[in-house]
PDB file of C-alpha atoms in Angstrom:
ATOM      1  CA  MET A   1      29.869  -1.325  62.137  1.00  0.00           C
ATOM      2  CA  ASN A   2      30.115   2.028  63.991  1.00  0.00           C
ATOM      3  CA  GLN A   3      27.509   3.296  66.484  1.00  0.00           C
ATOM      4  CA  ASN A   4      25.893   5.638  63.985  1.00  0.00           C
ATOM      5  CA  SER A   5      25.438   2.814  61.490  1.00  0.00           C
ATOM      6  CA  LYS A   6      23.886   0.723  64.254  1.00  0.00           C
ATOM      7  CA  GLU A   7      21.335   3.445  64.973  1.00  0.00           C
ATOM      8  CA  VAL A   8      20.380   3.635  61.293  1.00  0.00           C
ATOM      9  CA  SER A   9      20.257  -0.159  61.149  1.00  0.00           C
ATOM     10  CA  LYS A  10      17.864  -0.235  64.106  1.00  0.00           C
ATOM     11  CA  VAL A  11      15.433   2.074  62.305  1.00  0.00           C
ATOM     12  CA  ASP A  12      15.687   0.057  59.096  1.00  0.00           C
ATOM     13  CA  ASN A  13      15.185  -3.215  60.996  1.00  0.00           C
ATOM     14  CA  GLY A  14      12.123  -1.714  62.648  1.00  0.00           C
ATOM     15  CA  SER A  15      10.597  -1.006  59.240  1.00  0.00           C
ATOM     16  CA  HIS A  16      11.595  -4.484  58.038  1.00  0.00           C
ATOM     17  CA  HIS A  17       9.776  -6.163  60.930  1.00  0.00           C
ATOM     18  CA  ILE A  18       6.682  -4.000  60.408  1.00  0.00           C
ATOM     19  CA  ILE A  19       6.502  -4.882  56.683  1.00  0.00           C
ATOM     20  CA  GLN A  20       7.128  -8.551  57.464  1.00  0.00           C
ATOM     21  CA  SER A  21       4.256  -8.596  59.973  1.00  0.00           C
ATOM     22  CA  LEU A  22       1.984  -6.721  57.563  1.00  0.00           C
ATOM     23  CA  ILE A  23       2.493  -9.283  54.795  1.00  0.00           C
ATOM     24  CA  VAL A  24       1.937 -12.148  57.249  1.00  0.00           C
ATOM     25  CA  ASN A  25      -1.284 -10.603  58.557  1.00  0.00           C
ATOM     26  CA  VAL A  26      -2.740  -9.927  55.101  1.00  0.00           C
ATOM     27  CA  VAL A  27      -2.351 -13.627  54.268  1.00  0.00           C
ATOM     28  CA  ILE A  28      -3.791 -14.613  57.647  1.00  0.00           C
ATOM     29  CA  VAL A  29      -6.803 -12.292  57.368  1.00  0.00           C
ATOM     30  CA  ILE A  30      -7.837 -13.905  54.093  1.00  0.00           C
ATOM     31  CA  SER A  31      -7.423 -17.431  55.439  1.00  0.00           C
ATOM     32  CA  LYS A  32      -9.126 -16.691  58.781  1.00  0.00           C
ATOM     33  CA  GLY A  33     -12.040 -14.950  57.113  1.00  0.00           C
ATOM     34  CA  PHE A  34     -12.602 -17.964  54.878  1.00  0.00           C
ATOM     35  CA  ALA A  35     -12.402 -20.321  57.862  1.00  0.00           C
ATOM     36  CA  ALA A  36     -14.823 -18.177  59.897  1.00  0.00           C
ATOM     37  CA  PHE A  37     -17.315 -18.316  57.023  1.00  0.00           C
ATOM     38  CA  MET A  38     -16.947 -22.096  56.665  1.00  0.00           C
ATOM     39  CA  THR A  39     -17.144 -22.940  60.387  1.00  0.00           C
ATOM     40  CA  GLY A  40     -19.457 -20.266  61.763  1.00  0.00           C
ATOM     41  CA  SER A  41     -17.045 -19.929  64.703  1.00  0.00           C
ATOM     42  CA  GLY A  42     -17.181 -16.785  66.831  1.00  0.00           C
ATOM     43  CA  ALA A  43     -13.577 -17.312  67.952  1.00  0.00           C
ATOM     44  CA  MET A  44     -12.508 -17.519  64.307  1.00  0.00           C
ATOM     45  CA  LEU A  45     -14.400 -14.319  63.511  1.00  0.00           C
ATOM     46  CA  ALA A  46     -12.754 -12.623  66.510  1.00  0.00           C
ATOM     47  CA  GLU A  47      -9.362 -13.726  65.192  1.00  0.00           C
ATOM     48  CA  THR A  48     -10.220 -12.401  61.715  1.00  0.00           C
ATOM     49  CA  ILE A  49     -11.102  -8.992  63.158  1.00  0.00           C
ATOM     50  CA  HIS A  50      -7.964  -9.097  65.288  1.00  0.00           C
ATOM     51  CA  SER A  51      -5.710  -9.722  62.276  1.00  0.00           C
ATOM     52  CA  SER A  52      -7.533  -7.041  60.255  1.00  0.00           C
ATOM     53  CA  ALA A  53      -6.869  -4.563  63.064  1.00  0.00           C
ATOM     54  CA  ASP A  54      -3.226  -5.651  63.082  1.00  0.00           C
ATOM     55  CA  CYS A  55      -2.935  -4.817  59.371  1.00  0.00           C
ATOM     56  CA  ALA A  56      -4.283  -1.318  60.024  1.00  0.00           C
ATOM     57  CA  ASN A  57      -1.928  -0.986  62.979  1.00  0.00           C
ATOM     58  CA  GLN A  58       1.122  -1.881  60.929  1.00  0.00           C
ATOM     59  CA  LEU A  59       0.202   0.665  58.268  1.00  0.00           C
ATOM     60  CA  LEU A  60       0.013   3.302  61.013  1.00  0.00           C
ATOM     61  CA  LEU A  61       3.423   2.266  62.345  1.00  0.00           C
ATOM     62  CA  LEU A  62       4.932   2.554  58.856  1.00  0.00           C
ATOM     63  CA  LEU A  63       3.420   6.039  58.632  1.00  0.00           C
ATOM     64  CA  GLY A  64       5.003   6.908  61.971  1.00  0.00           C
ATOM     65  CA  VAL A  65       8.428   5.610  60.910  1.00  0.00           C
ATOM     66  CA  LYS A  66       8.227   7.618  57.676  1.00  0.00           C
ATOM     67  CA  GLN A  67       7.198  10.819  59.471  1.00  0.00           C
ATOM     68  CA  ALA A  68       9.939  10.363  62.087  1.00  0.00           C
ATOM     69  CA  LYS A  69      12.586  10.566  59.343  1.00  0.00           C
ATOM     70  CA  ARG A  70      11.526  14.075  58.329  1.00  0.00           C
ATOM     71  CA  PRO A  71      14.272  16.644  59.024  1.00  0.00           C
ATOM     72  CA  ALA A  72      13.851  19.311  61.689  1.00  0.00           C
ATOM     73  CA  ASP A  73      12.326  22.602  60.567  1.00  0.00           C
ATOM     74  CA  ALA A  74      11.356  25.962  62.050  1.00  0.00           C
ATOM     75  CA  GLN A  75       8.061  24.650  63.399  1.00  0.00           C
ATOM     76  CA  HIS A  76       9.593  21.458  64.822  1.00  0.00           C
ATOM     77  CA  PRO A  77      13.205  22.378  65.686  1.00  0.00           C
ATOM     78  CA  PHE A  78      13.813  19.035  67.406  1.00  0.00           C
ATOM     79  CA  GLY A  79      12.523  16.991  64.492  1.00  0.00           C
ATOM     80  CA  TYR A  80       9.597  14.608  64.117  1.00  0.00           C
ATOM     81  CA  GLY A  81      11.021  11.588  65.941  1.00  0.00           C
ATOM     82  CA  LYS A  82       8.106  11.385  68.382  1.00  0.00           C
ATOM     83  CA  SER A  83       5.741  10.665  65.487  1.00  0.00           C
ATOM     84  CA  VAL A  84       6.643   6.991  65.992  1.00  0.00           C
ATOM     85  CA  TYR A  85       5.513   7.203  69.625  1.00  0.00           C
ATOM     86  CA  PHE A  86       2.238   8.910  68.711  1.00  0.00           C
ATOM     87  CA  TRP A  87       1.297   6.285  66.128  1.00  0.00           C
ATOM     88  CA  SER A  88       2.464   3.492  68.434  1.00  0.00           C
ATOM     89  CA  PHE A  89       0.057   4.831  71.059  1.00  0.00           C
ATOM     90  CA  MET A  90      -2.736   4.952  68.480  1.00  0.00           C
ATOM     91  CA  VAL A  91      -1.978   1.322  67.616  1.00  0.00           C
ATOM     92  CA  ALA A  92      -2.398   0.381  71.276  1.00  0.00           C
ATOM     93  CA  MET A  93      -5.762   2.146  71.323  1.00  0.00           C
ATOM     94  CA  LEU A  94      -6.930   0.390  68.161  1.00  0.00           C
ATOM     95  CA  LEU A  95      -5.766  -2.964  69.520  1.00  0.00           C
ATOM     96  CA  PHE A  96      -7.832  -2.252  72.642  1.00  0.00           C
ATOM     97  CA  SER A  97     -10.970  -1.034  70.871  1.00  0.00           C
ATOM     98  CA  ILE A  98     -11.201  -2.868  67.548  1.00  0.00           C
ATOM     99  CA  GLY A  99      -9.381  -6.020  68.582  1.00  0.00           C
ATOM    100  CA  GLY A 100     -10.131  -6.509  72.269  1.00  0.00           C
ATOM    101  CA  MET A 101     -13.555  -4.931  72.698  1.00  0.00           C
ATOM    102  CA  PHE A 102     -14.980  -6.428  69.513  1.00  0.00           C
ATOM    103  CA  SER A 103     -13.780  -9.900  70.523  1.00  0.00           C
ATOM    104  CA  ILE A 104     -15.478  -9.531  73.902  1.00  0.00           C
ATOM    105  CA  TYR A 105     -18.659  -8.252  72.253  1.00  0.00           C
ATOM    106  CA  GLU A 106     -18.628 -11.179  69.826  1.00  0.00           C
ATOM    107  CA  GLY A 107     -18.051 -13.605  72.699  1.00  0.00           C
ATOM    108  CA  ILE A 108     -20.980 -12.250  74.700  1.00  0.00           C
ATOM    109  CA  HIS A 109     -23.211 -12.298  71.628  1.00  0.00           C
ATOM    110  CA  LYS A 110     -22.280 -15.883  70.751  1.00  0.00           C
ATOM    111  CA  TYR A 111     -22.699 -17.022  74.358  1.00  0.00           C
ATOM    112  CA  ASN A 112     -26.215 -15.596  74.559  1.00  0.00           C
ATOM    113  CA  ASN A 113     -27.081 -16.783  71.042  1.00  0.00           C
ATOM    114  CA  PRO A 114     -25.076 -20.006  70.542  1.00  0.00           C
ATOM    115  CA  GLU A 115     -24.678 -21.377  67.038  1.00  0.00           C
ATOM    116  CA  PRO A 116     -23.127 -24.789  66.335  1.00  0.00           C
ATOM    117  CA  VAL A 117     -19.693 -24.849  64.721  1.00  0.00           C
ATOM    118  CA  HIS A 118     -19.187 -27.006  61.648  1.00  0.00           C
ATOM    119  CA  GLU A 119     -16.528 -27.872  59.074  1.00  0.00           C
ATOM    120  CA  ILE A 120     -14.014 -27.862  61.927  1.00  0.00           C
ATOM    121  CA  ALA A 121     -11.201 -29.153  59.690  1.00  0.00           C
ATOM    122  CA  TRP A 122     -11.111 -25.817  57.847  1.00  0.00           C
ATOM    123  CA  GLY A 123     -10.806 -23.893  61.087  1.00  0.00           C
ATOM    124  CA  ILE A 124      -8.074 -26.075  62.582  1.00  0.00           C
ATOM    125  CA  GLY A 125      -6.093 -26.098  59.345  1.00  0.00           C
ATOM    126  CA  VAL A 126      -6.207 -22.325  58.991  1.00  0.00           C
ATOM    127  CA  LEU A 127      -5.343 -21.771  62.654  1.00  0.00           C
ATOM    128  CA  LEU A 128      -2.319 -24.067  62.439  1.00  0.00           C
ATOM    129  CA  PHE A 129      -1.221 -22.262  59.268  1.00  0.00           C
ATOM    130  CA  ALA A 130      -1.639 -18.925  61.032  1.00  0.00           C
ATOM    131  CA  ILE A 131       0.312 -20.120  64.076  1.00  0.00           C
ATOM    132  CA  ALA A 132       3.208 -21.113  61.806  1.00  0.00           C
ATOM    133  CA  LEU A 133       3.284 -17.649  60.183  1.00  0.00           C
ATOM    134  CA  GLU A 134       2.739 -15.650  63.382  1.00  0.00           C
ATOM    135  CA  GLY A 135       5.186 -17.886  65.248  1.00  0.00           C
ATOM    136  CA  TYR A 136       7.877 -17.187  62.680  1.00  0.00           C
ATOM    137  CA  ALA A 137       7.222 -13.431  62.860  1.00  0.00           C
ATOM    138  CA  THR A 138       7.326 -13.518  66.680  1.00  0.00           C
ATOM    139  CA  TYR A 139      10.544 -15.554  66.665  1.00  0.00           C
ATOM    140  CA  SER A 140      12.087 -13.003  64.283  1.00  0.00           C
ATOM    141  CA  ASN A 141      11.086 -10.214  66.703  1.00  0.00           C
ATOM    142  CA  ILE A 142      12.632 -12.071  69.645  1.00  0.00           C
ATOM    143  CA  VAL A 143      15.909 -12.545  67.754  1.00  0.00           C
ATOM    144  CA  GLU A 144      16.078  -8.815  67.030  1.00  0.00           C
ATOM    145  CA  LEU A 145      15.182  -7.909  70.624  1.00  0.00           C
ATOM    146  CA  ASN A 146      17.905 -10.217  71.936  1.00  0.00           C
ATOM    147  CA  LYS A 147      20.428  -8.455  69.676  1.00  0.00           C
ATOM    148  CA  ARG A 148      19.484  -5.080  71.079  1.00  0.00           C
ATOM    149  CA  LYS A 149      19.015  -5.833  74.785  1.00  0.00           C
ATOM    150  CA  GLY A 150      22.713  -6.416  75.506  1.00  0.00           C
ATOM    151  CA  SER A 151      23.239  -7.410  79.139  1.00  0.00           C
ATOM    152  CA  CYS A 152      19.710  -6.366  80.129  1.00  0.00           C
ATOM    153  CA  SER A 153      17.124  -9.069  80.824  1.00  0.00           C
ATOM    154  CA  PHE A 154      14.569  -9.683  78.086  1.00  0.00           C
ATOM    155  CA  PHE A 155      11.561  -8.417  80.051  1.00  0.00           C
ATOM    156  CA  GLY A 156      13.629  -5.626  81.556  1.00  0.00           C
ATOM    157  CA  TYR A 157      14.455  -4.477  78.020  1.00  0.00           C
ATOM    158  CA  LEU A 158      10.749  -4.510  77.106  1.00  0.00           C
ATOM    159  CA  ARG A 159      10.117  -2.086  79.966  1.00  0.00           C
ATOM    160  CA  THR A 160      13.029   0.278  79.276  1.00  0.00           C
ATOM    161  CA  THR A 161      13.593   0.243  75.507  1.00  0.00           C
ATOM    162  CA  LYS A 162      12.905   3.337  73.418  1.00  0.00           C
ATOM    163  CA  ASP A 163      12.190   1.288  70.249  1.00  0.00           C
ATOM    164  CA  SER A 164       8.409   1.546  70.527  1.00  0.00           C
ATOM    165  CA  ASP A 165       7.705   0.335  66.979  1.00  0.00           C
ATOM    166  CA  LEU A 166       9.467  -3.001  67.500  1.00  0.00           C
ATOM    167  CA  ILE A 167       7.876  -3.476  70.933  1.00  0.00           C
ATOM    168  CA  VAL A 168       4.412  -2.848  69.480  1.00  0.00           C
ATOM    169  CA  ILE A 169       5.044  -5.363  66.697  1.00  0.00           C
ATOM    170  CA  PHE A 170       6.316  -7.926  69.208  1.00  0.00           C
ATOM    171  CA  GLY A 171       3.285  -7.311  71.427  1.00  0.00           C
ATOM    172  CA  GLU A 172       0.895  -7.758  68.501  1.00  0.00           C
ATOM    173  CA  ASN A 173       2.586 -10.911  67.226  1.00  0.00           C
ATOM    174  CA  SER A 174       2.887 -12.588  70.620  1.00  0.00           C
ATOM    175  CA  ALA A 175      -0.750 -11.751  71.409  1.00  0.00           C
ATOM    176  CA  ALA A 176      -1.706 -13.193  68.035  1.00  0.00           C
ATOM    177  CA  VAL A 177       0.063 -16.500  68.758  1.00  0.00           C
ATOM    178  CA  LEU A 178      -1.627 -16.798  72.156  1.00  0.00           C
ATOM    179  CA  GLY A 179      -4.984 -15.863  70.632  1.00  0.00           C
ATOM    180  CA  LEU A 180      -4.608 -18.529  67.948  1.00  0.00           C
ATOM    181  CA  VAL A 181      -3.865 -21.191  70.566  1.00  0.00           C
ATOM    182  CA  LEU A 182      -6.972 -20.126  72.505  1.00  0.00           C
ATOM    183  CA  ALA A 183      -9.049 -20.228  69.302  1.00  0.00           C
ATOM    184  CA  ILE A 184      -7.915 -23.806  68.534  1.00  0.00           C
ATOM    185  CA  ILE A 185      -8.749 -24.944  72.073  1.00  0.00           C
ATOM    186  CA  ALA A 186     -12.157 -23.237  71.981  1.00  0.00           C
ATOM    187  CA  LEU A 187     -12.986 -24.662  68.557  1.00  0.00           C
ATOM    188  CA  LEU A 188     -12.029 -28.219  69.508  1.00  0.00           C
ATOM    189  CA  VAL A 189     -13.838 -28.178  72.855  1.00  0.00           C
ATOM    190  CA  SER A 190     -16.936 -26.634  71.299  1.00  0.00           C
ATOM    191  CA  TYR A 191     -17.017 -29.190  68.488  1.00  0.00           C
ATOM    192  CA  TYR A 192     -16.444 -32.317  70.579  1.00  0.00           C
ATOM    193  CA  THR A 193     -18.788 -31.310  73.413  1.00  0.00           C
ATOM    194  CA  GLY A 194     -21.464 -30.037  71.073  1.00  0.00           C
ATOM    195  CA  ASP A 195     -21.685 -26.871  73.171  1.00  0.00           C
ATOM    196  CA  SER A 196     -20.831 -23.787  71.108  1.00  0.00           C
ATOM    197  CA  ARG A 197     -20.680 -21.650  74.235  1.00  0.00           C
ATOM    198  CA  TYR A 198     -17.081 -22.828  74.630  1.00  0.00           C
ATOM    199  CA  ASP A 199     -16.382 -21.155  71.309  1.00  0.00           C
ATOM    200  CA  ALA A 200     -17.864 -17.947  72.727  1.00  0.00           C
ATOM    201  CA  ILE A 201     -15.682 -18.272  75.819  1.00  0.00           C
ATOM    202  CA  GLY A 202     -12.678 -18.579  73.496  1.00  0.00           C
ATOM    203  CA  SER A 203     -13.644 -15.290  71.857  1.00  0.00           C
ATOM    204  CA  LEU A 204     -13.917 -13.661  75.293  1.00  0.00           C
ATOM    205  CA  ALA A 205     -10.478 -14.987  76.276  1.00  0.00           C
ATOM    206  CA  ILE A 206      -8.949 -13.628  73.064  1.00  0.00           C
ATOM    207  CA  GLY A 207     -10.483 -10.236  73.820  1.00  0.00           C
ATOM    208  CA  VAL A 208      -9.017 -10.197  77.331  1.00  0.00           C
ATOM    209  CA  VAL A 209      -5.542 -11.065  75.976  1.00  0.00           C
ATOM    210  CA  LEU A 210      -5.700  -8.257  73.416  1.00  0.00           C
ATOM    211  CA  ILE A 211      -6.854  -5.719  75.995  1.00  0.00           C
ATOM    212  CA  LEU A 212      -4.065  -6.673  78.429  1.00  0.00           C
ATOM    213  CA  VAL A 213      -1.432  -6.341  75.682  1.00  0.00           C
ATOM    214  CA  ALA A 214      -2.949  -3.025  74.541  1.00  0.00           C
ATOM    215  CA  VAL A 215      -2.861  -1.617  78.088  1.00  0.00           C
ATOM    216  CA  PHE A 216       0.792  -2.671  78.514  1.00  0.00           C
ATOM    217  CA  LEU A 217       1.768  -1.050  75.199  1.00  0.00           C
ATOM    218  CA  ALA A 218      -0.196   2.131  75.964  1.00  0.00           C
ATOM    219  CA  VAL A 219       1.509   2.560  79.355  1.00  0.00           C
ATOM    220  CA  GLU A 220       4.993   2.027  77.896  1.00  0.00           C
ATOM    221  CA  VAL A 221       4.503   4.307  74.872  1.00  0.00           C
ATOM    222  CA  LYS A 222       2.760   7.025  76.928  1.00  0.00           C
ATOM    223  CA  SER A 223       5.956   7.526  78.931  1.00  0.00           C
ATOM    224  CA  LEU A 224       7.936   8.088  75.722  1.00  0.00           C
ATOM    225  CA  LEU A 225       5.258  10.314  74.232  1.00  0.00           C
ATOM    226  CA  ILE A 226       5.185  12.799  77.116  1.00  0.00           C
ATOM    227  CA  GLY A 227       8.984  12.892  77.417  1.00  0.00           C
ATOM    228  CA  GLU A 228      11.110  10.108  78.871  1.00  0.00           C
ATOM    229  CA  SER A 229      14.771  10.371  79.743  1.00  0.00           C
ATOM    230  CA  ALA A 230      17.263   8.673  77.435  1.00  0.00           C
ATOM    231  CA  ASP A 231      19.293   5.599  78.338  1.00  0.00           C
ATOM    232  CA  SER A 232      21.286   6.109  81.551  1.00  0.00           C
ATOM    233  CA  ILE A 233      24.480   5.056  79.744  1.00  0.00           C
ATOM    234  CA  ILE A 234      24.650   8.572  78.244  1.00  0.00           C
ATOM    235  CA  LEU A 235      24.860  10.102  81.727  1.00  0.00           C
ATOM    236  CA  GLU A 236      27.491   7.512  82.662  1.00  0.00           C
ATOM    237  CA  THR A 237      29.557   8.549  79.626  1.00  0.00           C
ATOM    238  CA  ILE A 238      29.291  12.230  80.588  1.00  0.00           C
ATOM    239  CA  GLU A 239      30.415  11.419  84.136  1.00  0.00           C
ATOM    240  CA  SER A 240      33.340   9.400  82.742  1.00  0.00           C
ATOM    241  CA  ILE A 241      34.468  12.241  80.477  1.00  0.00           C
ATOM    242  CA  THR A 242      34.247  14.652  83.419  1.00  0.00           C
ATOM    243  CA  LEU A 243      36.488  12.499  85.593  1.00  0.00           C
ATOM    244  CA  LYS A 244      39.173  12.374  82.895  1.00  0.00           C
ATOM    245  CA  ASP A 245      39.258  16.144  82.265  1.00  0.00           C
ATOM    246  CA  PRO A 246      41.049  18.134  85.006  1.00  0.00           C
ATOM    247  CA  LEU A 247      39.432  21.369  83.787  1.00  0.00           C
ATOM    248  CA  ILE A 248      35.951  20.050  84.586  1.00  0.00           C
ATOM    249  CA  ILE A 249      35.369  19.795  88.329  1.00  0.00           C
ATOM    250  CA  GLU A 250      31.962  18.074  88.231  1.00  0.00           C
ATOM    251  CA  VAL A 251      28.639  17.755  86.428  1.00  0.00           C
ATOM    252  CA  LEU A 252      26.228  20.105  88.185  1.00  0.00           C
ATOM    253  CA  ASN A 253      23.166  18.991  86.283  1.00  0.00           C
ATOM    254  CA  CYS A 254      22.194  16.840  83.331  1.00  0.00           C
ATOM    255  CA  ARG A 255      18.852  16.341  81.612  1.00  0.00           C
ATOM    256  CA  THR A 256      18.159  13.979  78.714  1.00  0.00           C
ATOM    257  CA  ILE A 257      15.010  13.441  76.659  1.00  0.00           C
ATOM    258  CA  GLN A 258      14.341  10.724  74.096  1.00  0.00           C
ATOM    259  CA  GLN A 259      13.062  12.625  71.058  1.00  0.00           C
ATOM    260  CA  GLY A 260      12.516   9.515  68.939  1.00  0.00           C
ATOM    261  CA  PRO A 261      14.229   6.247  67.977  1.00  0.00           C
ATOM    262  CA  GLY A 262      17.942   7.066  67.830  1.00  0.00           C
ATOM    263  CA  GLU A 263      17.385  10.764  68.636  1.00  0.00           C
ATOM    264  CA  VAL A 264      18.321  12.245  72.019  1.00  0.00           C
ATOM    265  CA  LEU A 265      18.350  15.783  73.457  1.00  0.00           C
ATOM    266  CA  VAL A 266      20.946  16.449  76.187  1.00  0.00           C
ATOM    267  CA  CYS A 267      21.347  19.567  78.367  1.00  0.00           C
ATOM    268  CA  VAL A 268      24.365  19.671  80.713  1.00  0.00           C
ATOM    269  CA  LYS A 269      25.664  22.176  83.239  1.00  0.00           C
ATOM    270  CA  ILE A 270      29.288  21.629  84.242  1.00  0.00           C
ATOM    271  CA  LYS A 271      31.410  23.246  86.942  1.00  0.00           C
ATOM    272  CA  CYS A 272      34.669  24.396  85.381  1.00  0.00           C
ATOM    273  CA  SER A 273      37.984  25.420  86.784  1.00  0.00           C
ATOM    274  CA  PRO A 274      37.643  29.109  87.876  1.00  0.00           C
ATOM    275  CA  ASP A 275      40.851  30.310  86.210  1.00  0.00           C
ATOM    276  CA  LEU A 276      39.750  29.537  82.636  1.00  0.00           C
ATOM    277  CA  THR A 277      39.543  32.241  79.983  1.00  0.00           C
ATOM    278  CA  THR A 278      36.559  32.650  77.694  1.00  0.00           C
ATOM    279  CA  GLN A 279      38.486  31.083  74.821  1.00  0.00           C
ATOM    280  CA  SER A 280      39.564  28.159  77.010  1.00  0.00           C
ATOM    281  CA  ILE A 281      35.954  27.536  78.093  1.00  0.00           C
ATOM    282  CA  SER A 282      34.814  27.586  74.479  1.00  0.00           C
ATOM    283  CA  GLN A 283      37.467  25.032  73.501  1.00  0.00           C
ATOM    284  CA  LEU A 284      36.632  22.916  76.567  1.00  0.00           C
ATOM    285  CA  ILE A 285      32.963  22.782  75.625  1.00  0.00           C
ATOM    286  CA  ASN A 286      33.749  21.922  71.992  1.00  0.00           C
ATOM    287  CA  ASN A 287      35.982  19.033  73.071  1.00  0.00           C
ATOM    288  CA  PHE A 288      33.384  17.896  75.614  1.00  0.00           C
ATOM    289  CA  GLU A 289      30.652  17.835  72.961  1.00  0.00           C
ATOM    290  CA  GLN A 290      32.858  16.015  70.455  1.00  0.00           C
ATOM    291  CA  GLU A 291      33.695  13.262  72.962  1.00  0.00           C
ATOM    292  CA  ILE A 292      30.040  12.710  73.833  1.00  0.00           C
ATOM    293  CA  ARG A 293      28.937  12.551  70.192  1.00  0.00           C
ATOM    294  CA  THR A 294      31.779  10.204  69.296  1.00  0.00           C
ATOM    295  CA  VAL A 295      30.512   7.664  71.815  1.00  0.00           C
ATOM    296  CA  HIS A 296      26.797   8.463  71.386  1.00  0.00           C
ATOM    297  CA  PRO A 297      25.986   9.726  67.867  1.00  0.00           C
ATOM    298  CA  GLU A 298      22.295   9.392  68.760  1.00  0.00           C
ATOM    299  CA  VAL A 299      22.729  12.655  70.718  1.00  0.00           C
ATOM    300  CA  LYS A 300      21.388  14.955  68.013  1.00  0.00           C
ATOM    301  CA  TRP A 301      21.017  18.057  70.213  1.00  0.00           C
ATOM    302  CA  LEU A 302      23.569  18.881  72.906  1.00  0.00           C
ATOM    303  CA  TYR A 303      23.637  22.031  75.035  1.00  0.00           C
ATOM    304  CA  VAL A 304      26.509  22.534  77.494  1.00  0.00           C
ATOM    305  CA  GLU A 305      26.462  25.391  80.024  1.00  0.00           C
ATOM    306  CA  PRO A 306      29.602  26.208  82.039  1.00  0.00           C
ATOM    307  CA  ASP A 307      29.308  27.399  85.662  1.00  0.00           C
ATOM    308  CA  PHE A 308      31.647  28.226  88.541  1.00  0.00           C
ATOM    309  CA  GLN A 309      29.132  28.074  91.421  1.00  0.00           C
ATOM    310  CA  GLU A 310      29.547  25.759  94.383  1.00  0.00           C
ATOM    311  CA  TRP A 311      25.856  24.803  94.397  1.00  0.00           C
ATOM    312  CA  LYS A 312      23.954  22.761  91.835  1.00  0.00           C
ATOM    313  CA  ASN A 313      21.539  24.949  89.918  1.00  0.00           C
ATOM    314  CA  SER A 314      18.640  23.559  87.936  1.00  0.00           C
ATOM    315  CA  LEU A 315      18.783  24.015  84.183  1.00  0.00           C
TER     316      LEU A 315
END
């Protein structure tokens, strides 16, 4: 598979994981809602709201992926790739507000107004079922992340990757698994101690987990949304091409911006040999651009400026 096919595959896999998580969460919402009704558990209700928010989040991510595929036009000459980042940021905000804050509110309410939990078997059964589904979805995300990270460490990849949609899905799914474990613990402790305040504490803990994940996602996506540089390997490739070409003395300046998943803008200023003709410079730039795009087809926009100065000017 060539590099261009890999970039397309990454986008398609992103959509696949979003749809997979959406289907899983629809099933879980129904089962959790039924269990919350049967048990009267605040932690179960918090988990139901959490999964409902996840469904809305995944629909927003699908919208972002669809919008990102729109071709560039006069109003948006660099395309719509950053739509994915915008909707990913909105997902983080919804996870914080609807998921995290509501869970904390529900926990405080249940702690101040405790109600006994009952029919615990329904709750435990549904939670175990949900853990199996969410666990599978999370495992699938981890497998895909491991394919993409290359030699980078797993957590290092989470911090540096430009695939915001997959990171958001992984964050949601992993938070869901942890939240489900907390809900089971809270439900069991509350039932066997006869003190439903433990159930309320479980709801509070779930809220804290969701808020922490939401803050992490918001910070990571914000950097991409306002304009983050592309992977440093592109600059390394440019430097390598420069060293091989005797007509290029050095790279004076290089700026890259990630415009969306698999879409990069590159602006380069190169110092050329001073005895080149206009036609020679034109051919040099064409060859330079072709070499870069051969190695990195994700470079959708490439601007090369020749210079003969001894100092490094800013672009």
